[in-house]
Coordinates of C-alpha atoms in Angstrom, one line a residue:
Chain A
M164 CA -58.1 1.7 21.3
L165 CA -57.4 5.5 21.3
K166 CA -57.8 5.5 25.1
N167 CA -55.0 2.9 25.5
T168 CA -52.7 4.3 22.9
P169 CA -50.7 6.6 25.3
W170 CA -50.1 3.8 27.8
L171 CA -49.0 1.4 25.1
V172 CA -46.6 3.9 23.6
L173 CA -45.3 4.8 27.1
T174 CA -44.7 1.2 28.0
A175 CA -42.9 0.5 24.7
L176 CA -40.7 3.5 25.2
I177 CA -39.7 2.5 28.8
L178 CA -38.9 -1.0 27.6
A179 CA -36.7 0.3 24.7
W180 CA -34.9 2.6 27.1
L181 CA -34.1 0.0 29.6
G182 CA -32.9 -2.6 27.1
F183 CA -32.6 -6.3 27.6
S184 CA -29.9 -8.9 28.1
Q185 CA -29.2 -11.0 25.1
P186 CA -27.5 -14.3 24.6
T187 CA -23.9 -14.2 23.3
Q188 CA -21.8 -16.5 21.2
A189 CA -20.8 -20.0 22.4
S190 CA -17.6 -20.1 24.4
T191 CA -16.3 -23.4 23.3
N192 CA -13.4 -24.0 20.9
H193 CA -13.7 -26.8 18.3
F194 CA -10.3 -27.1 16.7
S195 CA -6.6 -27.8 17.5
V196 CA -3.4 -27.7 15.6
Q197 CA -0.2 -29.7 15.5
T198 CA 3.3 -29.4 13.9
E199 CA 5.3 -31.9 12.0
L200 CA 8.9 -31.1 13.0
P201 CA 11.3 -31.7 10.1
S202 CA 14.9 -33.1 10.3
N203 CA 16.5 -29.6 10.3
Q204 CA 14.7 -28.7 13.6
V205 CA 17.4 -27.3 15.9
N206 CA 15.8 -27.5 19.3
K207 CA 14.0 -30.8 19.5
K208 CA 12.6 -30.1 23.0
V209 CA 10.1 -27.6 21.7
S210 CA 7.2 -28.2 19.3
Y211 CA 7.2 -24.9 17.4
F212 CA 9.4 -24.7 14.3
D213 CA 13.1 -23.8 15.0
L214 CA 14.9 -24.5 11.8
K215 CA 18.5 -24.3 10.6
V216 CA 18.3 -23.1 7.0
S217 CA 20.7 -22.0 4.3
P218 CA 20.6 -19.2 1.7
K219 CA 18.4 -20.0 -1.3
Q220 CA 16.9 -23.1 0.5
N221 CA 13.5 -24.2 -0.5
Q222 CA 11.4 -26.3 2.0
T223 CA 7.8 -27.2 2.8
I224 CA 6.9 -27.5 6.4
Y225 CA 3.6 -29.1 7.6
I226 CA 1.0 -28.4 10.2
K227 CA -2.2 -30.4 10.9
I228 CA -5.6 -28.8 11.7
K229 CA -8.0 -31.0 13.6
N230 CA -11.7 -30.1 13.4
H231 CA -13.4 -31.5 16.5
D232 CA -16.8 -30.1 15.5
K233 CA -19.8 -31.9 14.0
I234 CA -19.8 -29.6 11.0
A235 CA -17.1 -28.6 8.5
H236 CA -15.2 -25.4 9.1
T237 CA -13.0 -23.1 7.1
Y238 CA -9.6 -21.9 8.5
T239 CA -7.2 -19.1 7.6
V240 CA -3.5 -19.9 7.7
A241 CA -1.2 -16.9 7.5
T242 CA 2.5 -16.4 8.5
N243 CA 3.5 -13.0 9.8
L244 CA 6.6 -11.3 11.1
A245 CA 7.0 -11.3 14.9
T246 CA 6.8 -7.7 16.3
T247 CA 6.5 -6.2 19.8
N248 CA 3.4 -4.4 20.9
D249 CA 3.0 -1.6 23.4
N250 CA 2.3 -4.0 26.3
G251 CA 5.8 -5.5 25.7
V252 CA 4.3 -8.7 24.2
I253 CA 5.6 -10.5 21.1
I254 CA 2.7 -10.7 18.6
Y255 CA 2.4 -12.4 15.3
N256 CA -0.6 -10.7 13.8
D257 CA 0.5 -7.1 13.3
L258 CA -0.1 -6.2 9.7
R259 CA -0.4 -2.5 10.2
S260 CA 2.9 -1.4 11.7
K261 CA 6.0 -0.8 9.6
P262 CA 8.9 -3.3 10.4
D263 CA 11.6 -1.8 12.6
S264 CA 14.3 0.1 10.7
S265 CA 17.0 -2.5 11.9
L266 CA 15.3 -5.4 10.2
T267 CA 17.2 -6.8 7.3
F268 CA 15.4 -10.0 6.6
N269 CA 11.6 -10.1 7.0
I270 CA 10.6 -13.7 7.4
A271 CA 7.1 -13.0 6.0
D272 CA 8.7 -12.4 2.6
A273 CA 10.2 -15.9 2.6
V274 CA 6.9 -17.7 3.4
A275 CA 4.0 -18.4 1.0
G276 CA 1.0 -16.2 1.4
K277 CA -2.3 -16.7 3.2
Q278 CA -4.2 -19.9 2.7
T279 CA -7.8 -20.8 3.2
V280 CA -8.5 -24.4 4.0
Q281 CA -11.7 -26.3 4.7
V282 CA -11.6 -29.3 7.1
A283 CA -14.5 -31.7 7.2
A284 CA -16.3 -32.5 10.4
K285 CA -14.4 -34.7 12.9
S286 CA -11.3 -34.9 10.7
T287 CA -7.8 -33.7 10.3
K288 CA -6.1 -32.0 7.4
R289 CA -2.4 -31.6 6.7
I290 CA -1.3 -28.2 5.4
G291 CA 1.9 -27.5 3.6
I292 CA 3.7 -24.1 4.0
K293 CA 6.4 -23.3 1.5
L294 CA 9.6 -21.5 2.6
E295 CA 12.0 -19.9 0.1
L296 CA 15.1 -18.4 1.7
P297 CA 16.8 -15.3 0.2
V298 CA 20.2 -15.4 -1.5
T299 CA 21.6 -13.0 1.1
P300 CA 22.6 -14.7 4.4
F301 CA 21.2 -13.3 7.6
K302 CA 22.7 -13.3 11.2
G303 CA 20.9 -14.3 14.4
V304 CA 17.3 -15.5 14.2
A305 CA 14.4 -14.5 12.1
L306 CA 11.1 -15.0 13.9
G307 CA 7.6 -15.2 12.7
G308 CA 4.4 -17.0 13.6
I309 CA 1.9 -19.2 11.7
N310 CA -1.5 -17.9 12.6
I311 CA -4.5 -20.3 12.3
Y312 CA -8.0 -18.9 12.8
Q313 CA -11.4 -20.4 12.2
Q314 CA -13.6 -18.3 10.0
S315 CA -16.9 -17.2 11.4
T316 CA -20.0 -19.0 10.3
N317 CA -23.3 -17.1 9.5
Q318 CA -24.6 -18.2 12.9
D319 CA -21.6 -16.5 14.6
D320 CA -22.2 -13.3 12.7
Q321 CA -25.8 -12.8 13.7
P322 CA -26.1 -9.2 15.0
K323 CA -26.9 -8.9 18.7
S324 CA -28.8 -6.3 20.7
G325 CA -27.0 -4.0 23.2
L326 CA -23.4 -4.4 24.1
S327 CA -22.0 -7.9 23.4
L328 CA -18.7 -9.7 23.4
Q329 CA -18.0 -12.5 21.0
N330 CA -15.3 -15.1 21.7
K331 CA -13.1 -16.3 18.9
F332 CA -10.2 -18.8 19.1
G333 CA -6.9 -19.1 17.3
Y334 CA -3.5 -20.6 17.4
V335 CA 0.0 -19.3 16.7
I336 CA 2.9 -21.6 16.0
G337 CA 6.3 -20.0 16.2
L338 CA 8.5 -20.2 13.1
Q339 CA 12.1 -19.4 14.0
L340 CA 14.8 -19.6 11.3
R341 CA 18.6 -19.4 11.8
E342 CA 21.6 -20.0 9.6
Q343 CA 23.9 -20.8 12.5
T344 CA 23.0 -23.4 15.1
K345 CA 24.5 -21.4 17.9
V346 CA 23.3 -17.8 17.9
T347 CA 26.2 -15.5 18.9
V348 CA 24.4 -12.1 18.6
K349 CA 24.4 -10.5 22.0
P350 CA 21.2 -8.8 23.3
D351 CA 21.0 -5.1 23.1
L352 CA 18.5 -2.4 23.9
K353 CA 18.3 1.2 22.7
L354 CA 16.2 4.2 23.7
L355 CA 15.2 5.9 20.5
T356 CA 12.9 8.8 21.5
V357 CA 11.1 10.2 24.5
G358 CA 8.2 12.6 24.7
P359 CA 4.5 13.2 25.6
R360 CA 2.0 10.9 23.9
Q361 CA -1.8 10.8 24.2
V362 CA -3.5 7.4 24.0
N363 CA -7.3 7.2 24.2
H364 CA -7.3 10.8 25.5
R365 CA -5.0 10.0 28.4
N366 CA -1.6 11.5 28.6
Y367 CA 1.6 9.5 29.1
V368 CA 5.4 10.0 28.6
N369 CA 6.4 7.6 25.9
A370 CA 9.8 6.0 25.7
K371 CA 10.4 4.2 22.4
L372 CA 12.6 1.2 23.1
Q373 CA 14.3 -0.8 20.3
N374 CA 15.8 -4.3 20.2
P375 CA 18.2 -3.6 17.3
H376 CA 19.6 -7.1 17.0
A377 CA 18.3 -10.4 15.5
N378 CA 17.6 -12.2 18.8
L379 CA 14.8 -12.3 21.3
L380 CA 14.9 -10.3 24.6
H381 CA 13.5 -12.4 27.4
G382 CA 12.5 -11.5 30.9
L383 CA 12.8 -7.8 30.3
K384 CA 12.3 -5.5 33.3
V385 CA 12.0 -1.7 32.9
T386 CA 12.2 0.7 35.8
S387 CA 11.6 4.4 34.9
Y388 CA 10.7 7.8 36.2
V389 CA 10.5 11.4 34.9
T390 CA 11.7 14.5 36.7
K391 CA 11.9 18.2 35.8
V392 CA 15.4 19.0 34.5
G393 CA 17.5 19.9 37.6
S394 CA 15.1 18.4 40.0
T395 CA 15.1 15.0 41.8
K396 CA 11.3 14.9 42.4
Q397 CA 9.8 12.0 40.5
L398 CA 6.7 13.2 38.7
L399 CA 5.8 10.0 36.9
K400 CA 7.2 6.5 37.5
T401 CA 6.4 3.1 36.1
T402 CA 8.0 -0.3 36.5
K403 CA 7.1 -3.4 34.4
S404 CA 8.6 -6.8 34.3
Q405 CA 8.3 -10.0 32.3
L406 CA 8.3 -8.0 29.1
E407 CA 9.6 -9.5 25.8
M408 CA 10.8 -8.2 22.5
A409 CA 10.9 -9.8 19.1
P410 CA 14.2 -9.6 17.1
N411 CA 14.7 -6.3 15.4
S412 CA 11.6 -4.6 16.8
H413 CA 10.5 -1.7 19.0
F414 CA 7.7 -0.7 21.2
N415 CA 6.3 2.3 23.1
F416 CA 6.9 2.0 26.9
A417 CA 4.3 4.3 28.5
L418 CA 5.1 6.0 31.8
G419 CA 2.3 7.1 34.2
D420 CA -1.3 6.2 34.5
G421 CA -2.6 8.8 32.1
T422 CA -4.1 11.1 34.7
T423 CA -1.1 13.4 35.3
E424 CA -1.3 16.7 33.6
L425 CA 1.9 17.5 31.6
T426 CA 2.6 21.2 31.9
A427 CA 5.0 23.0 29.6
G428 CA 8.6 22.7 30.7
N429 CA 11.9 20.7 30.4
Y430 CA 11.9 17.2 31.7
Q431 CA 14.3 14.3 32.0
L432 CA 13.6 10.6 31.6
H433 CA 15.5 8.1 33.8
L434 CA 15.2 4.5 32.6
K435 CA 17.0 1.4 33.6
S436 CA 16.4 -2.1 32.2
S437 CA 17.6 -5.6 32.5
A438 CA 17.0 -8.9 30.6
E439 CA 17.7 -12.6 31.1
N440 CA 17.3 -12.4 34.8
G441 CA 19.7 -9.4 35.1
A442 CA 22.4 -10.9 32.9
Y443 CA 22.2 -7.8 30.6
Q444 CA 21.6 -4.3 31.9
W445 CA 21.1 -0.9 30.4
R446 CA 20.6 2.6 31.8
F447 CA 19.4 5.7 29.9
T448 CA 18.7 9.3 30.7
K449 CA 17.2 11.6 28.1
K450 CA 15.9 15.2 28.2
F451 CA 12.7 16.3 26.5
T452 CA 10.6 19.4 26.3
V453 CA 6.9 19.9 26.5
T454 CA 6.1 23.1 24.7
A455 CA 3.3 25.4 25.7
A456 CA 1.4 24.6 22.5
K457 CA 1.7 20.9 23.1
A458 CA 0.7 21.1 26.8
K459 CA -2.4 23.1 25.7
Q460 CA -3.3 20.6 23.0
L461 CA -2.9 17.7 25.5
K462 CA -5.1 19.4 28.1
Q463 CA -7.8 20.2 25.6
T464 CA -8.1 16.6 24.3
T465 CA -7.9 14.9 27.7
L466 CA -10.9 12.9 28.7
P467 CA -12.5 14.5 31.8
D468 CA -12.2 12.4 34.9
T469 CA -15.4 13.9 36.4
M470 CA -18.8 14.2 34.8
P471 CA -20.3 17.6 34.2
P472 CA -22.9 18.5 37.0
T473 CA -26.4 17.2 36.4
N474 CA -28.9 19.9 35.6
W475 CA -31.4 19.0 38.3
R476 CA -33.5 22.2 37.7
L477 CA -34.1 21.2 34.1
I478 CA -34.9 17.7 35.1
A479 CA -37.4 18.9 37.8
F480 CA -39.0 21.3 35.3
L481 CA -39.4 18.5 32.6
V482 CA -40.8 16.1 35.2
S483 CA -43.3 18.7 36.4
I484 CA -44.6 19.3 32.9
I485 CA -44.9 15.6 32.2
V486 CA -46.8 15.1 35.4
L487 CA -49.1 18.0 34.6
L488 CA -49.7 16.8 31.1
L489 CA -50.4 13.2 32.3
A490 CA -52.9 14.6 34.8
L491 CA -54.5 16.7 32.0
V492 CA -54.8 13.6 29.8
I493 CA -56.4 11.6 32.6
W494 CA -58.8 14.4 33.5
L495 CA -59.8 14.7 29.8
L496 CA -60.3 11.0 29.5
I497 CA -62.5 10.9 32.7
R498 CA -64.5 13.9 31.5
H499 CA -64.9 12.3 28.1
R500 CA -66.2 9.1 29.6
R501 CA -68.6 10.9 31.9
Q502 CA -70.0 12.9 28.9
S503 CA -70.4 9.7 26.9
T504 CA -72.4 8.1 29.6
Chain B
M75 CA -63.0 16.9 22.0
K76 CA -61.2 14.3 20.0
K77 CA -58.9 17.0 18.5
Q78 CA -58.2 18.4 22.0
L79 CA -57.5 14.9 23.2
S80 CA -55.1 14.1 20.3
L81 CA -53.3 17.3 20.7
T82 CA -52.8 16.8 24.4
T83 CA -51.7 13.2 23.9
L84 CA -49.3 14.3 21.2
S85 CA -47.8 17.0 23.5
A86 CA -47.4 14.5 26.3
L87 CA -45.7 12.0 24.1
T88 CA -43.4 14.6 22.6
L89 CA -42.2 15.6 26.0
L90 CA -41.9 12.0 27.0
M91 CA -39.6 11.5 24.0
I92 CA -37.1 14.1 25.3
P93 CA -35.5 11.9 27.9
V94 CA -35.7 9.0 25.6
A95 CA -33.9 10.8 22.8
T96 CA -31.1 12.0 25.0
H97 CA -30.7 8.9 27.2
A98 CA -31.4 6.2 24.7
A99 CA -28.0 4.4 24.8
T100 CA -29.0 1.0 26.0
F101 CA -25.8 -0.9 26.4
D102 CA -27.2 -4.3 27.1
G103 CA -25.1 -7.0 28.6
N104 CA -25.5 -10.3 26.9
Q105 CA -25.7 -13.7 28.4
D106 CA -24.8 -17.0 26.9
V107 CA -27.5 -19.5 27.1
N108 CA -25.9 -21.9 24.7
S109 CA -25.6 -25.5 25.8
S110 CA -22.0 -25.6 24.9
T111 CA -20.3 -28.9 25.6
A112 CA -16.5 -29.3 25.9
T113 CA -15.3 -32.7 25.0
V114 CA -12.1 -34.1 23.6
S115 CA -12.4 -36.8 21.0
I116 CA -9.1 -37.9 19.8
T117 CA -8.7 -41.1 17.8
E118 CA -5.9 -40.7 15.3
D119 CA -3.3 -38.8 17.3
T120 CA -1.0 -40.6 19.6
K121 CA -1.3 -37.9 22.3
S122 CA -3.8 -35.1 23.1
L123 CA -3.3 -32.0 21.1
P124 CA -2.8 -28.8 23.1
R125 CA -6.0 -26.9 22.9
I126 CA -8.0 -24.0 24.3
M127 CA -11.2 -25.7 25.4
A128 CA -13.3 -22.8 26.4
A129 CA -13.2 -19.1 27.2
P130 CA -15.3 -17.0 29.6
D131 CA -18.6 -15.5 28.5
I132 CA -18.7 -12.0 30.0
S133 CA -21.9 -10.0 30.2
F134 CA -22.6 -6.5 31.4
G135 CA -25.7 -4.8 32.6
S136 CA -27.8 -2.2 30.8
F137 CA -26.5 1.3 30.7
S138 CA -27.6 4.8 29.7
N139 CA -25.1 7.0 28.0
S140 CA -26.1 10.0 30.1
Q141 CA -23.1 9.3 32.3
A142 CA -19.7 7.7 31.9
I143 CA -19.8 4.0 32.3
N144 CA -17.4 2.3 34.6
S145 CA -18.9 -1.0 35.4
T146 CA -17.8 -4.4 36.6
A147 CA -19.2 -7.4 34.8
E148 CA -22.7 -8.5 35.6
K149 CA -22.1 -12.1 35.1
I150 CA -19.3 -14.5 33.9
T151 CA -20.0 -18.0 32.8
D152 CA -17.4 -20.5 31.8
N153 CA -13.7 -20.1 32.4
L154 CA -10.6 -20.0 30.2
K155 CA -9.5 -23.7 30.0
V156 CA -6.4 -25.1 28.3
V157 CA -5.5 -28.7 28.1
N158 CA -2.0 -30.0 27.2
A159 CA -0.5 -33.4 27.3
D160 CA 2.8 -32.5 25.5
P161 CA 5.7 -31.6 27.8
N162 CA 7.5 -30.0 24.8
Y163 CA 4.6 -27.6 24.3
N164 CA 5.1 -24.5 26.3
W165 CA 2.2 -22.3 25.7
T166 CA 0.8 -18.8 26.3
V167 CA -2.8 -17.6 25.9
K168 CA -2.9 -14.1 24.3
L169 CA -6.0 -12.0 24.3
D170 CA -7.0 -9.4 21.7
V171 CA -9.9 -7.1 22.3
S172 CA -11.3 -5.6 19.2
S173 CA -13.2 -2.3 19.1
F174 CA -16.9 -2.2 19.8
V175 CA -18.4 -2.0 16.3
N176 CA -21.9 -0.9 15.6
N177 CA -24.1 -3.9 14.5
E178 CA -26.0 -1.9 12.0
N179 CA -23.1 0.1 10.6
S180 CA -19.7 -1.5 10.8
D181 CA -18.0 1.9 9.9
N182 CA -19.0 3.2 13.4
S183 CA -17.4 2.1 16.6
L184 CA -17.2 3.3 20.1
A185 CA -14.2 5.4 20.9
D186 CA -12.0 5.3 24.1
V187 CA -13.5 2.1 25.4
S188 CA -11.4 0.2 28.0
L189 CA -11.8 -3.4 29.2
K190 CA -9.7 -4.4 32.2
A191 CA -9.4 -7.6 34.1
A192 CA -7.6 -8.7 37.2
A193 CA -5.1 -11.6 37.0
G194 CA -7.7 -13.9 38.6
T195 CA -6.7 -17.3 39.9
V196 CA -5.5 -20.4 38.2
T197 CA -6.3 -24.0 39.1
F198 CA -4.3 -26.8 37.6
E199 CA -5.0 -30.5 37.3
N200 CA -1.4 -31.5 37.0
T201 CA -0.4 -34.7 35.3
N202 CA 3.4 -34.5 35.6
G203 CA 4.2 -32.6 38.9
K204 CA 5.2 -29.3 37.2
K205 CA 4.3 -25.8 38.5
T206 CA 0.9 -24.2 37.9
P207 CA 0.6 -21.8 34.9
V208 CA 0.8 -18.1 35.7
S209 CA -1.9 -15.5 34.9
S210 CA -1.6 -11.8 34.2
A211 CA -4.0 -8.9 34.4
L212 CA -5.4 -7.2 31.4
T213 CA -4.5 -3.5 31.9
N214 CA -4.5 -2.2 28.3
S215 CA -7.1 -3.6 26.0
D216 CA -5.7 -1.6 23.0
A217 CA -2.9 -4.1 22.6
T218 CA -2.5 -7.9 22.8
T219 CA -2.0 -9.1 26.4
T220 CA -0.6 -12.4 27.6
I221 CA -3.3 -13.7 30.0
L222 CA -2.0 -17.1 30.9
R223 CA 1.5 -18.7 30.6
S224 CA 2.5 -22.3 31.1
T225 CA 5.5 -23.3 33.1
Q226 CA 8.3 -25.3 31.6
G227 CA 7.1 -28.8 30.6
A228 CA 3.9 -28.7 32.5
T229 CA 1.1 -31.0 31.3
G230 CA -2.5 -31.1 32.5
T231 CA -5.6 -28.9 32.5
A232 CA -5.3 -25.3 33.5
T233 CA -8.4 -23.3 34.4
H234 CA -8.2 -19.5 34.7
N235 CA -11.0 -18.2 37.0
L236 CA -12.3 -14.7 36.8
A237 CA -15.0 -13.3 39.1
A238 CA -17.5 -10.7 37.8
E239 CA -15.9 -8.0 39.9
D240 CA -12.5 -8.8 38.3
V241 CA -13.6 -7.4 34.9
T242 CA -14.3 -3.7 34.3
L243 CA -15.7 -1.9 31.3
S244 CA -15.3 1.8 30.8
I245 CA -17.1 3.9 28.2
P246 CA -17.1 7.7 28.0
Q247 CA -20.2 9.7 28.6
W248 CA -22.4 10.5 25.6
S249 CA -21.1 7.7 23.5
P250 CA -23.5 7.3 20.6
A251 CA -26.5 5.0 21.4
G252 CA -26.8 1.7 19.6
N253 CA -26.0 -2.0 19.6
Y254 CA -22.3 -2.9 19.5
T255 CA -20.2 -6.0 19.4
A256 CA -16.5 -6.6 20.3
Q257 CA -14.5 -9.7 19.6
L258 CA -12.4 -11.3 22.3
T259 CA -9.8 -13.4 20.4
W260 CA -8.1 -16.0 22.5
T261 CA -5.0 -17.3 20.9
L262 CA -3.0 -20.3 22.1
A263 CA 0.6 -19.5 21.2
N264 CA 3.4 -22.1 21.0
A265 CA 6.4 -20.0 20.2
P266 CA 9.8 -18.8 21.6
Y267 CA 9.3 -17.3 25.0
S268 CA 6.3 -19.4 25.7
S269 CA 8.8 -20.2 28.5
S270 CA 12.0 -18.3 29.1
D271 CA 13.5 -21.8 29.7
D272 CA 13.4 -22.7 26.1
R273 CA 17.0 -21.7 25.7
K274 CA 18.1 -24.1 28.5
A275 CA 16.5 -26.9 26.6
Q276 CA 18.9 -26.4 23.6

């Protein structure tokens, strides 16, 4: 047994180092949702909630969850305020960010809290969601989303080896409230701040854009570049289209690909934007400064693009020693066997 | 002799452990071998409910943390598939990528990981003559991304096809070794700006 021990240990170590592929979670979804549109639905050609409401109004709206699976499942139903993320996408599950400073009515405050519901196998359950409108009227539209997610089962949560990706499924149903059938608030866009920003150890110039009004911005296109003050040379430029913004929200528009080093100096942002297929247009220029201290800090915390050189001398040295020791072990084993016989 | 042998063996093993200890990050791609079936069984509804039927299972190879990882997927099985029979249901599929959390200690997660995907291609089994849904690339996995967007009033089955070389995973060098899991949450959204034409319908 002693003779085989080094080889068994060596084999085990090699296998542990290489790792194995492991099976992941099933990729099939087993539930669906549906709305019951009430009589105060404004736009009857959509199937999300678009309701005309009045101050102090109380109402219960209904959705249905259908469980297509052979086993019962538990679902979470939660309504959140619509916000805009840094990809310029309207999201309905942001519970960390503070609402935009321009928001006067947070729809999440008017909707009952999170519910947990169980739906039996191969069946449908009707879920009521209570709305309670504030006394103070609001202009434009208030937008939120009803999020429905299936809770994980113990089987789903089994730990896997290596690096794995688990698929989860969910639904969002829009909940749009308005007190006037026709929304008269005109779209607007503001540039709040501009400056350097590091995300995941990559450096960008960040333009914080705000939709200060209670309506959605559709089909937003942003074309932007950065120059040194007094120069026309474009140091960074980024164009994105098909962006969207929730009512009374903001997001960070990132310029560059994260690889350009920002040296200390005075810069100027040039940004133009349009929405609704060019029906609304805005143009901004804003100066900003990167201080020497900030430039140093950004440089020190940037992820290196290139790997440090491999120490081949050390590797060769270690390999030589391993080979020598293995040869010694083999020689000793052979000599031990000869002496025994 | 036995003492000499043990000492020599121990020395050899100790040296062998050096590369193991420093290169032991085994990021193992996982492969779904589930026999998942995708069927629609609707009895009480008058029309099919819009639904995400399936999402891609993406697996990566095995990696050592001795160098930065910038790898395309090893294998992708299944595709993102959405069925919809309701012309009033204009949908988007949004993707959230969570951080890679250590399986043994959920307080630890990998930093600065990036998952990117090309826009891929979309095939559409159209049932009412409307245009094919439009796909978008995943360029920033730190924030929710709209992956697939229906066109106004389109009904049918949309399939979003991604090839293994379309998906890239980047992990910095010397990330701590261990077993990690990230969640890909695929959300079917039916909300304003599911189609910019919603306003025209009013």
